[in-house]
mmCIF file of C-alpha atoms in Angstrom:
data_model
loop_
_atom_site.group_PDB
_atom_site.id
_atom_site.type_symbol
_atom_site.label_atom_id
_atom_site.label_comp_id
_atom_site.label_asym_id
_atom_site.label_seq_id
_atom_site.Cartn_x
_atom_site.Cartn_y
_atom_site.Cartn_z
ATOM 1 C CA UNK A 19 3.281 -11.237 -14.645
ATOM 2 C CA UNK A 20 0.688 -13.316 -16.739
ATOM 3 C CA UNK A 21 -1.791 -13.213 -13.810
ATOM 4 C CA UNK A 22 -1.706 -9.877 -13.181
ATOM 5 C CA UNK A 23 -1.256 -8.845 -17.110
ATOM 6 C CA UNK A 24 2.029 -6.717 -16.630
ATOM 7 C CA UNK A 25 4.440 -5.934 -19.320
ATOM 8 C CA UNK A 26 8.131 -6.009 -18.791
ATOM 9 C CA UNK A 27 8.331 -2.311 -18.666
ATOM 10 C CA UNK A 28 5.176 -2.067 -16.373
ATOM 11 C CA UNK A 29 7.020 -4.139 -13.461
ATOM 12 C CA UNK A 30 10.541 -1.856 -14.208
ATOM 13 C CA UNK A 31 8.045 0.777 -13.639
ATOM 14 C CA UNK A 32 6.347 -0.712 -10.328
ATOM 15 C CA UNK A 33 10.203 -2.121 -8.724
ATOM 16 C CA UNK A 34 11.946 0.809 -9.925
ATOM 17 C CA UNK A 35 14.526 -1.047 -11.937
ATOM 18 C CA UNK A 36 15.538 -1.251 -15.248
ATOM 19 C CA UNK A 37 14.349 -3.470 -18.107
ATOM 20 C CA UNK A 38 17.816 -5.138 -18.118
ATOM 21 C CA UNK A 39 17.332 -6.341 -14.695
ATOM 22 C CA UNK A 40 13.984 -7.483 -15.375
ATOM 23 C CA UNK A 41 15.413 -9.432 -18.104
ATOM 24 C CA UNK A 42 17.661 -10.920 -15.687
ATOM 25 C CA UNK A 43 14.767 -11.922 -13.613
ATOM 26 C CA UNK A 44 12.893 -13.404 -16.160
ATOM 27 C CA UNK A 45 15.672 -15.634 -17.263
ATOM 28 C CA UNK A 46 15.530 -19.456 -16.434
ATOM 29 C CA UNK A 47 17.696 -20.404 -13.422
ATOM 30 C CA UNK A 48 20.078 -22.260 -15.542
ATOM 31 C CA UNK A 49 21.307 -19.548 -17.146
ATOM 32 C CA UNK A 50 24.665 -17.811 -16.267
ATOM 33 C CA UNK A 51 22.992 -14.137 -16.324
ATOM 34 C CA UNK A 52 19.939 -14.936 -14.412
ATOM 35 C CA UNK A 53 19.614 -13.192 -11.192
ATOM 36 C CA UNK A 54 16.746 -13.529 -8.036
ATOM 37 C CA UNK A 55 13.744 -11.018 -8.288
ATOM 38 C CA UNK A 56 14.376 -9.438 -4.682
ATOM 39 C CA UNK A 57 11.299 -10.315 -2.112
ATOM 40 C CA UNK A 58 10.425 -6.999 -1.675
ATOM 41 C CA UNK A 59 10.018 -6.029 -5.268
ATOM 42 C CA UNK A 60 7.928 -9.195 -5.766
ATOM 43 C CA UNK A 61 5.883 -8.074 -2.770
ATOM 44 C CA UNK A 62 5.308 -4.346 -4.412
ATOM 45 C CA UNK A 63 4.364 -6.186 -7.643
ATOM 46 C CA UNK A 64 2.168 -8.455 -5.948
ATOM 47 C CA UNK A 65 0.266 -5.538 -3.766
ATOM 48 C CA UNK A 66 -2.788 -4.486 -6.117
ATOM 49 C CA UNK A 67 -0.705 -5.021 -9.007
ATOM 50 C CA UNK A 68 1.874 -2.713 -7.648
ATOM 51 C CA UNK A 69 -0.137 0.492 -7.005
ATOM 52 C CA UNK A 70 1.919 3.276 -6.631
ATOM 53 C CA UNK A 71 1.004 5.555 -3.438
ATOM 54 C CA UNK A 72 0.390 8.857 -4.370
ATOM 55 C CA UNK A 73 0.578 11.830 -1.934
ATOM 56 C CA UNK A 74 -1.190 14.675 -3.611
ATOM 57 C CA UNK A 75 -3.947 14.687 -6.380
ATOM 58 C CA UNK A 76 -1.964 15.889 -9.065
ATOM 59 C CA UNK A 77 0.361 13.279 -8.620
ATOM 60 C CA UNK A 78 -2.417 10.660 -9.011
ATOM 61 C CA UNK A 79 -3.511 12.709 -11.849
ATOM 62 C CA UNK A 80 -0.224 12.133 -14.023
ATOM 63 C CA UNK A 81 -0.345 8.097 -12.902
ATOM 64 C CA UNK A 82 -3.888 7.622 -14.131
ATOM 65 C CA UNK A 83 -3.767 9.838 -16.945
ATOM 66 C CA UNK A 84 -6.946 11.902 -16.110
ATOM 67 C CA UNK A 85 -7.478 15.288 -14.288
ATOM 68 C CA UNK A 86 -7.005 16.292 -11.024
ATOM 69 C CA UNK A 87 -10.607 17.527 -10.972
ATOM 70 C CA UNK A 88 -11.480 13.769 -11.875
ATOM 71 C CA UNK A 89 -9.175 11.991 -8.895
ATOM 72 C CA UNK A 90 -11.027 14.375 -6.472
ATOM 73 C CA UNK A 91 -14.221 13.449 -7.548
ATOM 74 C CA UNK A 92 -13.016 9.756 -7.412
ATOM 75 C CA UNK A 93 -11.539 10.137 -4.077
ATOM 76 C CA UNK A 94 -14.943 11.399 -3.041
ATOM 77 C CA UNK A 95 -16.607 7.925 -4.222
ATOM 78 C CA UNK A 96 -13.847 5.911 -2.642
ATOM 79 C CA UNK A 97 -14.099 7.428 0.952
ATOM 80 C CA UNK A 98 -17.776 5.925 0.515
ATOM 81 C CA UNK A 99 -16.005 2.887 -0.228
ATOM 82 C CA UNK A 100 -13.722 3.523 2.736
ATOM 83 C CA UNK A 101 -16.776 3.759 5.016
ATOM 84 C CA UNK A 102 -18.381 0.637 3.653
ATOM 85 C CA UNK A 103 -15.167 -1.630 4.533
ATOM 86 C CA UNK A 104 -15.170 -0.048 8.086
ATOM 87 C CA UNK A 105 -18.843 -0.995 8.135
ATOM 88 C CA UNK A 106 -17.889 -4.106 7.202
ATOM 89 C CA UNK A 107 -14.739 -4.802 9.697
ATOM 90 C CA UNK A 108 -16.581 -3.431 12.694
ATOM 91 C CA UNK A 109 -19.344 -6.425 12.460
ATOM 92 C CA UNK A 110 -16.333 -8.878 12.352
ATOM 93 C CA UNK A 111 -14.387 -7.183 15.035
ATOM 94 C CA UNK A 112 -14.659 -7.255 18.939
ATOM 95 C CA UNK A 113 -12.649 -3.836 19.094
ATOM 96 C CA UNK A 114 -13.853 -1.217 16.693
ATOM 97 C CA UNK A 115 -11.158 -0.986 14.060
ATOM 98 C CA UNK A 116 -10.677 2.719 14.552
ATOM 99 C CA UNK A 117 -9.964 1.944 18.162
ATOM 100 C CA UNK A 118 -6.834 0.219 17.155
ATOM 101 C CA UNK A 119 -5.813 2.865 14.466
ATOM 102 C CA UNK A 120 -6.374 5.427 17.368
ATOM 103 C CA UNK A 121 -3.901 3.430 19.528
ATOM 104 C CA UNK A 122 -1.200 3.412 16.965
ATOM 105 C CA UNK A 123 -1.768 0.024 14.964
ATOM 106 C CA UNK A 124 -1.657 0.515 11.124
ATOM 107 C CA UNK A 125 -4.820 -1.409 9.574
ATOM 108 C CA UNK A 126 -5.857 -2.773 6.288
ATOM 109 C CA UNK A 127 -9.093 -2.638 5.230
ATOM 110 C CA UNK A 128 -10.438 -5.027 2.243
ATOM 111 C CA UNK A 129 -13.745 -4.349 0.252
ATOM 112 C CA UNK A 130 -14.179 -7.088 -2.755
ATOM 113 C CA UNK A 131 -11.152 -6.345 -4.928
ATOM 114 C CA UNK A 132 -10.205 -2.868 -2.794
ATOM 115 C CA UNK A 133 -7.581 -2.629 -0.339
ATOM 116 C CA UNK A 134 -7.679 0.861 1.814
ATOM 117 C CA UNK A 135 -5.151 1.383 4.571
ATOM 118 C CA UNK A 136 -5.627 3.488 7.620
ATOM 119 C CA UNK A 137 -2.692 4.803 9.674
ATOM 120 C CA UNK A 138 -3.046 7.546 12.427
ATOM 121 C CA UNK A 139 -3.870 10.884 10.737
ATOM 122 C CA UNK A 140 -3.732 9.315 7.127
ATOM 123 C CA UNK A 141 -6.003 7.044 4.894
ATOM 124 C CA UNK A 142 -5.290 5.778 1.331
ATOM 125 C CA UNK A 143 -7.953 5.177 -0.947
ATOM 126 C CA UNK A 144 -7.504 2.943 -4.088
ATOM 127 C CA UNK A 145 -8.331 4.944 -7.217
ATOM 128 C CA UNK A 146 -8.783 3.699 -11.101
ATOM 129 C CA UNK A 147 -8.602 5.428 -14.442
ATOM 130 C CA UNK A 148 -10.561 4.568 -17.228
ATOM 131 C CA UNK A 149 -7.916 2.573 -18.836
ATOM 132 C CA UNK A 150 -7.376 0.299 -15.884
ATOM 133 C CA UNK A 151 -4.220 2.163 -14.428
ATOM 134 C CA UNK A 152 -4.504 2.418 -10.434
ATOM 135 C CA UNK A 153 -3.182 4.141 -7.325
ATOM 136 C CA UNK A 154 -3.515 4.624 -4.182
ATOM 137 C CA UNK A 155 -4.019 8.562 -2.862
ATOM 138 C CA UNK A 156 -3.112 9.868 0.464
ATOM 139 C CA UNK A 157 -5.710 11.886 2.283
ATOM 140 C CA UNK A 158 -5.893 13.361 5.859
ATOM 141 C CA UNK A 159 -8.012 11.433 8.157
ATOM 142 C CA UNK A 160 -9.046 12.141 11.628
ATOM 143 C CA UNK A 161 -10.435 10.063 13.947
ATOM 144 C CA UNK A 162 -13.871 11.444 15.834
ATOM 145 C CA UNK A 163 -15.418 10.353 19.322
ATOM 146 C CA UNK A 164 -19.022 9.249 18.419
ATOM 147 C CA UNK A 165 -21.834 8.832 21.079
ATOM 148 C CA UNK A 166 -21.434 5.141 20.849
ATOM 149 C CA UNK A 167 -18.510 4.576 18.461
ATOM 150 C CA UNK A 168 -15.810 6.497 16.790
ATOM 151 C CA UNK A 169 -16.312 7.669 13.340
ATOM 152 C CA UNK A 170 -13.545 8.587 10.716
ATOM 153 C CA UNK A 171 -13.309 11.906 8.737
ATOM 154 C CA UNK A 172 -11.426 11.958 5.624
ATOM 155 C CA UNK A 173 -10.438 14.907 3.398
ATOM 156 C CA UNK A 174 -8.635 14.934 -0.035
ATOM 157 C CA UNK A 175 -6.562 17.522 -0.555
ATOM 158 C CA UNK A 176 -3.991 18.903 -3.087
ATOM 159 C CA UNK A 177 -1.253 20.348 -0.694
ATOM 160 C CA UNK A 178 1.409 21.160 -3.309
ATOM 161 C CA UNK A 179 1.917 24.665 -1.804
ATOM 162 C CA UNK A 180 2.203 23.668 1.858
ATOM 163 C CA UNK A 181 5.776 22.488 2.557
ATOM 164 C CA UNK A 182 4.948 21.256 5.885
ATOM 165 C CA UNK A 183 2.102 19.194 4.717
ATOM 166 C CA UNK A 184 4.200 17.490 1.645
ATOM 167 C CA UNK A 185 6.955 16.667 4.482
ATOM 168 C CA UNK A 186 4.206 14.941 6.353
ATOM 169 C CA UNK A 187 2.631 13.057 3.522
ATOM 170 C CA UNK A 188 5.619 11.834 2.109
ATOM 171 C CA UNK A 189 6.501 10.528 5.134
ATOM 172 C CA UNK A 190 2.740 9.146 5.418
ATOM 173 C CA UNK A 191 3.318 7.502 2.127
ATOM 174 C CA UNK A 192 6.761 6.051 2.975
ATOM 175 C CA UNK A 193 4.866 4.335 6.162
ATOM 176 C CA UNK A 194 2.259 3.129 3.418
ATOM 177 C CA UNK A 195 4.713 1.740 1.049
ATOM 178 C CA UNK A 196 6.165 -0.656 3.909
ATOM 179 C CA UNK A 197 3.149 -1.550 5.564
ATOM 180 C CA UNK A 198 1.905 -2.819 2.136
ATOM 181 C CA UNK A 199 5.236 -4.903 1.608
ATOM 182 C CA UNK A 200 4.682 -6.114 5.092
ATOM 183 C CA UNK A 201 0.908 -6.921 4.385
ATOM 184 C CA UNK A 202 1.586 -8.887 1.185
ATOM 185 C CA UNK A 203 4.671 -10.678 2.631
ATOM 186 C CA UNK A 204 2.772 -11.456 5.691
ATOM 187 C CA UNK A 205 -0.058 -13.563 3.194
ATOM 188 C CA UNK A 206 3.018 -15.159 1.423
ATOM 189 C CA UNK A 207 4.542 -16.391 4.561
ATOM 190 C CA UNK A 208 1.405 -17.909 5.709
ATOM 191 C CA UNK A 209 1.175 -19.796 2.251
ATOM 192 C CA UNK A 210 4.457 -21.149 2.733
ATOM 193 C CA UNK A 211 3.699 -22.231 5.912
ATOM 194 C CA UNK A 212 0.645 -24.111 5.081
ATOM 195 C CA UNK A 213 2.754 -25.789 1.819
ATOM 196 C CA UNK A 214 5.227 -26.850 4.358
ATOM 197 C CA UNK A 215 8.141 -24.928 2.287
ATOM 198 C CA UNK A 216 10.525 -23.826 4.753
ATOM 199 C CA UNK A 217 12.938 -22.134 1.860
ATOM 200 C CA UNK A 218 10.454 -20.099 0.968
ATOM 201 C CA UNK A 219 9.725 -19.227 4.752
ATOM 202 C CA UNK A 220 13.236 -18.445 5.312
ATOM 203 C CA UNK A 221 13.333 -15.862 2.301
ATOM 204 C CA UNK A 222 10.139 -14.063 3.511
ATOM 205 C CA UNK A 223 11.551 -13.984 7.238
ATOM 206 C CA UNK A 224 14.707 -12.339 5.412
ATOM 207 C CA UNK A 225 12.418 -9.974 3.268
ATOM 208 C CA UNK A 226 10.509 -9.032 5.764
ATOM 209 C CA UNK A 227 13.620 -8.268 8.051
ATOM 210 C CA UNK A 228 14.931 -5.885 5.031
ATOM 211 C CA UNK A 229 11.504 -4.359 5.086
ATOM 212 C CA UNK A 230 11.794 -3.608 8.965
ATOM 213 C CA UNK A 231 15.544 -2.208 8.573
ATOM 214 C CA UNK A 232 14.459 0.034 5.976
ATOM 215 C CA UNK A 233 11.675 1.760 7.896
ATOM 216 C CA UNK A 234 14.251 2.045 10.993
ATOM 217 C CA UNK A 235 16.687 3.664 8.454
ATOM 218 C CA UNK A 236 14.396 6.394 7.687
ATOM 219 C CA UNK A 237 13.288 7.005 10.983
ATOM 220 C CA UNK A 238 9.426 5.676 10.666
ATOM 221 C CA UNK A 239 9.591 2.950 13.017
ATOM 222 C CA UNK A 240 6.257 3.838 14.929
ATOM 223 C CA UNK A 241 2.818 5.509 14.995
ATOM 224 C CA UNK A 242 5.022 8.665 16.405
ATOM 225 C CA UNK A 243 6.711 9.437 13.449
ATOM 226 C CA UNK A 244 4.067 9.509 11.169
#
């Protein structure tokens, strides 16, 4: 909370928990009312300060406290940033990143402090409002075959009146949230291994198993589901 400048209310919102539950996480371990914060909740909080994932421009507007038109303008800028992140990844990867995505592998691209997530058919763009509030916006993404390399076509839409698109976006958002949890847990596991903290590694492994079983329960076990 100190590192990310989060309030107790922020943590409750991000982790989808009550403030009383957050209180129990914050109490000393010697307290009878202390409860350990679940690893998955920590993963969500750690991921870009717990950015919520939004399926529609109107939803992102509510999260950021701006207009839907402003969200769409920010999404255009973010698509440019995604192109730069792809270009940087291409320079350091023998296999083109989009080839991996097309084959069904989720891909996280980082550009400075920004993190982009690509899934088959979807891209998740990081957006930020004037007061610092942030979220990730789900947009349609199509991988096209180019003369030499594939290229990515993305379009930000608000599909509020399209039931089928809303269902598909909801499924993609669920996958994205799980992938973000796995990504940050994987990083923490490497850090724990480097530090020789076997107990932390075991806790993270349990959290990763929990995330995997959660994905299985909602029927999102692989790229075909998306």
